[in-house]
GROMACS .gro file of N, CA, C and O in nm:
model
  268
    1GLY      N    1   1.734  -0.682  -0.473
    1GLY     CA    2   1.668  -0.746  -0.364
    1GLY      C    3   1.539  -0.674  -0.327
    1GLY      O    4   1.499  -0.577  -0.389
    2ILE      N    5   1.478  -0.722  -0.225
    2ILE     CA    6   1.352  -0.665  -0.176
    2ILE      C    7   1.380  -0.532  -0.109
    2ILE      O    8   1.470  -0.520  -0.027
    3LYS      N    9   1.301  -0.430  -0.146
    3LYS     CA   10   1.317  -0.298  -0.087
    3LYS      C   11   1.195  -0.254  -0.008
    3LYS      O   12   1.203  -0.166   0.076
    4VAL      N   13   1.080  -0.316  -0.038
    4VAL     CA   14   0.954  -0.275   0.025
    4VAL      C   15   0.872  -0.399   0.063
    4VAL      O   16   0.863  -0.493  -0.015
    5LEU      N   17   0.815  -0.396   0.183
    5LEU     CA   18   0.717  -0.496   0.224
    5LEU      C   19   0.581  -0.428   0.225
    5LEU      O   20   0.571  -0.311   0.262
    6PHE      N   21   0.479  -0.500   0.184
    6PHE     CA   22   0.345  -0.443   0.179
    6PHE      C   23   0.256  -0.506   0.284
    6PHE      O   24   0.266  -0.625   0.312
    7SER      N   25   0.168  -0.423   0.338
    7SER     CA   26   0.064  -0.472   0.428
    7SER      C   27  -0.067  -0.415   0.379
    7SER      O   28  -0.070  -0.323   0.298
    8GLU      N   29  -0.175  -0.468   0.429
    8GLU     CA   30  -0.306  -0.415   0.396
    8GLU      C   31  -0.342  -0.306   0.496
    8GLU      O   32  -0.303  -0.312   0.612
    9ALA      N   33  -0.417  -0.209   0.448
    9ALA     CA   34  -0.464  -0.103   0.536
    9ALA      C   35  -0.546  -0.165   0.649
    9ALA      O   36  -0.613  -0.266   0.630
   10PHE      N   37  -0.538  -0.107   0.766
   10PHE     CA   38  -0.613  -0.147   0.885
   10PHE      C   39  -0.566  -0.279   0.946
   10PHE      O   40  -0.633  -0.335   1.031
   11GLU      N   41  -0.450  -0.330   0.903
   11GLU     CA   42  -0.396  -0.453   0.960
   11GLU      C   43  -0.292  -0.420   1.066
   11GLU      O   44  -0.219  -0.323   1.054
   12ASN      N   45  -0.284  -0.504   1.168
   12ASN     CA   46  -0.179  -0.489   1.268
   12ASN      C   47  -0.050  -0.540   1.205
   12ASN      O   48  -0.040  -0.656   1.170
   13ASN      N   49   0.047  -0.451   1.188
   13ASN     CA   50   0.169  -0.493   1.121
   13ASN      C   51   0.291  -0.488   1.211
   13ASN      O   52   0.401  -0.460   1.165
   14SER      N   53   0.274  -0.517   1.337
   14SER     CA   54   0.387  -0.512   1.431
   14SER      C   55   0.494  -0.615   1.394
   14SER      O   56   0.614  -0.585   1.405
   15VAL      N   57   0.456  -0.733   1.351
   15VAL     CA   58   0.553  -0.834   1.309
   15VAL      C   59   0.624  -0.787   1.182
   15VAL      O   60   0.746  -0.799   1.169
   16LEU      N   61   0.547  -0.731   1.091
   16LEU     CA   62   0.604  -0.680   0.966
   16LEU      C   63   0.705  -0.569   0.993
   16LEU      O   64   0.811  -0.562   0.930
   17LYS      N   65   0.675  -0.484   1.089
   17LYS     CA   66   0.768  -0.376   1.125
   17LYS      C   67   0.900  -0.433   1.174
   17LYS      O   68   1.007  -0.382   1.141
   18SER      N   69   0.893  -0.538   1.252
   18SER     CA   70   1.014  -0.601   1.304
   18SER      C   71   1.096  -0.663   1.190
   18SER      O   72   1.219  -0.647   1.184
   19ILE      N   73   1.028  -0.730   1.097
   19ILE     CA   74   1.096  -0.790   0.983
   19ILE      C   75   1.159  -0.681   0.896
   19ILE      O   76   1.274  -0.693   0.853
   20ALA      N   77   1.084  -0.575   0.871
   20ALA     CA   78   1.135  -0.466   0.788
   20ALA      C   79   1.258  -0.401   0.851
   20ALA      O   80   1.355  -0.369   0.782
   21LYS      N   81   1.255  -0.383   0.982
   21LYS     CA   82   1.369  -0.324   1.052
   21LYS      C   83   1.492  -0.413   1.038
   21LYS      O   84   1.601  -0.365   1.005
   22ASP      N   85   1.475  -0.542   1.061
   22ASP     CA   86   1.586  -0.636   1.050
   22ASP      C   87   1.640  -0.644   0.907
   22ASP      O   88   1.760  -0.658   0.885
   23ALA      N   89   1.550  -0.637   0.809
   23ALA     CA   90   1.589  -0.648   0.668
   23ALA      C   91   1.629  -0.514   0.607
   23ALA      O   92   1.671  -0.509   0.491
   24LYS      N   93   1.613  -0.406   0.685
   24LYS     CA   94   1.644  -0.271   0.638
   24LYS      C   95   1.568  -0.236   0.510
   24LYS      O   96   1.625  -0.190   0.412
   25VAL      N   97   1.437  -0.261   0.515
   25VAL     CA   98   1.347  -0.226   0.404
   25VAL      C   99   1.233  -0.141   0.458
   25VAL      O  100   1.212  -0.132   0.579
   26THR      N  101   1.158  -0.081   0.368
   26THR     CA  102   1.045   0.002   0.409
   26THR      C  103   0.915  -0.077   0.401
   26THR      O  104   0.910  -0.186   0.344
   27ILE      N  105   0.812  -0.020   0.460
   27ILE     CA  106   0.678  -0.080   0.457
   27ILE      C  107   0.586   0.019   0.387
   27ILE      O  108   0.592   0.139   0.413
   28ASP      N  109   0.502  -0.032   0.300
   28ASP     CA  110   0.399   0.050   0.238
   28ASP      C  111   0.267  -0.024   0.251
   28ASP      O  112   0.264  -0.145   0.275
   29THR      N  113   0.158   0.048   0.236
   29THR     CA  114   0.026  -0.008   0.257
   29THR      C  115  -0.053  -0.014   0.127
   29THR      O  116  -0.056   0.083   0.052
   30LEU      N  117  -0.116  -0.128   0.103
   30LEU     CA  118  -0.206  -0.143  -0.009
   30LEU      C  119  -0.348  -0.142   0.044
   30LEU      O  120  -0.376  -0.196   0.150
   31GLN      N  121  -0.436  -0.080  -0.029
   31GLN     CA  122  -0.576  -0.068   0.011
   31GLN      C  123  -0.658  -0.177  -0.057
   31GLN      O  124  -0.672  -0.177  -0.179
   32PRO      N  125  -0.713  -0.273   0.020
   32PRO     CA  126  -0.791  -0.381  -0.040
   32PRO      C  127  -0.934  -0.340  -0.073
   32PRO      O  128  -1.009  -0.417  -0.128
   33LEU      N  129  -0.973  -0.219  -0.039
   33LEU     CA  130  -1.105  -0.162  -0.062
   33LEU      C  131  -1.214  -0.217   0.030
   33LEU      O  132  -1.326  -0.174   0.025
   34ALA      N  133  -1.181  -0.311   0.114
   34ALA     CA  134  -1.279  -0.362   0.209
   34ALA      C  135  -1.317  -0.254   0.310
   34ALA      O  136  -1.430  -0.247   0.355
   35ASN      N  137  -1.220  -0.172   0.345
   35ASN     CA  138  -1.241  -0.062   0.440
   35ASN      C  139  -1.179   0.064   0.384
   35ASN      O  140  -1.058   0.070   0.368
   36LEU      N  141  -1.260   0.164   0.358
   36LEU     CA  142  -1.207   0.292   0.313
   36LEU      C  143  -1.175   0.379   0.433
   36LEU      O  144  -1.243   0.373   0.535
   37THR      N  145  -1.071   0.460   0.419
   37THR     CA  146  -1.043   0.558   0.523
   37THR      C  147  -1.145   0.670   0.511
   37THR      O  148  -1.212   0.685   0.409
   38ASN      N  149  -1.156   0.752   0.614
   38ASN     CA  150  -1.246   0.867   0.609
   38ASN      C  151  -1.210   0.959   0.493
   38ASN      O  152  -1.296   1.011   0.424
   39ASP      N  153  -1.080   0.980   0.475
   39ASP     CA  154  -1.031   1.065   0.365
   39ASP      C  155  -1.075   1.011   0.229
   39ASP      O  156  -1.120   1.086   0.143
   40GLU      N  157  -1.059   0.880   0.209
   40GLU     CA  158  -1.097   0.818   0.081
   40GLU      C  159  -1.247   0.830   0.058
   40GLU      O  160  -1.291   0.859  -0.053
   41ALA      N  161  -1.324   0.810   0.162
   41ALA     CA  162  -1.470   0.820   0.149
   41ALA      C  163  -1.512   0.964   0.116
   41ALA      O  164  -1.599   0.984   0.030
   42LYS      N  165  -1.450   1.061   0.182
   42LYS     CA  166  -1.484   1.201   0.157
   42LYS      C  167  -1.450   1.242   0.013
   42LYS      O  168  -1.517   1.326  -0.045
   43LYS      N  169  -1.346   1.181  -0.043
   43LYS     CA  170  -1.304   1.213  -0.180
   43LYS      C  171  -1.385   1.135  -0.284
   43LYS      O  172  -1.363   1.152  -0.403
   44ASN      N  173  -1.477   1.050  -0.237
   44ASN     CA  174  -1.560   0.967  -0.327
   44ASN      C  175  -1.475   0.886  -0.425
   44ASN      O  176  -1.506   0.878  -0.544
   45LEU      N  177  -1.366   0.829  -0.373
   45LEU     CA  178  -1.278   0.750  -0.459
   45LEU      C  179  -1.349   0.623  -0.503
   45LEU      O  180  -1.420   0.560  -0.426
   46THR      N  181  -1.326   0.586  -0.628
   46THR     CA  182  -1.387   0.465  -0.684
   46THR      C  183  -1.293   0.346  -0.667
   46THR      O  184  -1.175   0.362  -0.632
   47TYR      N  185  -1.344   0.230  -0.698
   47TYR     CA  186  -1.261   0.109  -0.697
   47TYR      C  187  -1.141   0.130  -0.787
   47TYR      O  188  -1.027   0.098  -0.750
   48LYS      N  189  -1.164   0.184  -0.906
   48LYS     CA  190  -1.055   0.206  -1.001
   48LYS      C  191  -0.951   0.303  -0.944
   48LYS      O  192  -0.830   0.278  -0.958
   49ASP      N  193  -0.994   0.410  -0.878
   49ASP     CA  194  -0.902   0.505  -0.817
   49ASP      C  195  -0.810   0.436  -0.715
   49ASP      O  196  -0.689   0.457  -0.716
   50ILE      N  197  -0.871   0.355  -0.629
   50ILE     CA  198  -0.795   0.286  -0.524
   50ILE      C  199  -0.697   0.187  -0.586
   50ILE      O  200  -0.580   0.179  -0.545
   51MET      N  201  -0.741   0.111  -0.684
   51MET     CA  202  -0.653   0.012  -0.747
   51MET      C  203  -0.539   0.080  -0.824
   51MET      O  204  -0.427   0.030  -0.826
   52LEU      N  205  -0.564   0.196  -0.883
   52LEU     CA  206  -0.457   0.270  -0.951
   52LEU      C  207  -0.354   0.321  -0.849
   52LEU      O  208  -0.234   0.323  -0.878
   53GLN      N  209  -0.400   0.361  -0.731
   53GLN     CA  210  -0.307   0.400  -0.625
   53GLN      C  211  -0.220   0.281  -0.584
   53GLN      O  212  -0.098   0.294  -0.566
   54ASN      N  213  -0.283   0.164  -0.568
   54ASN     CA  214  -0.208   0.043  -0.534
   54ASN      C  215  -0.107   0.010  -0.643
   54ASN      O  216   0.008  -0.026  -0.615
   55LEU      N  217  -0.149   0.021  -0.769
   55LEU     CA  218  -0.061  -0.009  -0.881
   55LEU      C  219   0.061   0.082  -0.882
   55LEU      O  220   0.174   0.037  -0.905
   56LYS      N  221   0.039   0.210  -0.854
   56LYS     CA  222   0.149   0.305  -0.849
   56LYS      C  223   0.252   0.265  -0.743
   56LYS      O  224   0.372   0.268  -0.767
   57LYS      N  225   0.202   0.225  -0.626
   57LYS     CA  226   0.292   0.181  -0.519
   57LYS      C  227   0.370   0.056  -0.559
   57LYS      O  228   0.490   0.046  -0.534
   58LEU      N  229   0.302  -0.039  -0.623
   58LEU     CA  230   0.368  -0.162  -0.666
   58LEU      C  231   0.472  -0.134  -0.774
   58LEU      O  232   0.583  -0.188  -0.771
   59LYS      N  233   0.438  -0.048  -0.870
   59LYS     CA  234   0.532  -0.012  -0.976
   59LYS      C  235   0.656   0.054  -0.918
   59LYS      O  236   0.768   0.024  -0.960
   60ASN      N  237   0.637   0.143  -0.822
   60ASN     CA  238   0.752   0.209  -0.759
   60ASN      C  239   0.840   0.110  -0.685
   60ASN      O  240   0.962   0.114  -0.694
   61ALA      N  241   0.777   0.019  -0.611
   61ALA     CA  242   0.852  -0.079  -0.533
   61ALA      C  243   0.929  -0.175  -0.624
   61ALA      O  244   1.040  -0.216  -0.592
   62LEU      N  245   0.871  -0.208  -0.739
   62LEU     CA  246   0.934  -0.300  -0.833
   62LEU      C  247   1.020  -0.227  -0.936
   62LEU      O  248   1.076  -0.291  -1.025
   63GLU      N  249   1.029  -0.096  -0.920
   63GLU     CA  250   1.108  -0.011  -1.010
   63GLU      C  251   1.065  -0.031  -1.155
   63GLU      O  252   1.147  -0.047  -1.245
   64CYS      N  253   0.933  -0.029  -1.178
   64CYS     CA  254   0.875  -0.044  -1.312
   64CYS      C  255   0.818   0.089  -1.358
   64CYS      O  256   0.712   0.093  -1.420
   65ASN      N  257   0.882   0.197  -1.328
   65ASN     CA  258   0.826   0.329  -1.355
   65ASN      C  259   0.814   0.361  -1.504
   65ASN      O  260   0.740   0.449  -1.541
   66GLY      N  261   0.886   0.289  -1.589
   66GLY     CA  262   0.876   0.315  -1.732
   66GLY      C  263   0.762   0.243  -1.799
   66GLY      O  264   0.737   0.260  -1.917
   67ILE      N  265   0.687   0.164  -1.723
   67ILE     CA  266   0.578   0.084  -1.780
   67ILE      C  267   0.450   0.163  -1.775
   67ILE      O  268   0.414   0.221  -1.680
   0.00000   0.00000   0.00000
């Protein structure tokens, strides 16, 4: 079944938190690159870096770690 719900960075996820609590699942954040955090900007992360971070989160959530 579903183990993780995803939201976008900088989004209000109060409804998602309620759903996750009721469903007993976790929430993780995907970065759409529209808004970088200060940390990401300071690290000079590229589009590819951010998308690889998102991919890692998705692979973990879908239990595709061998791919």
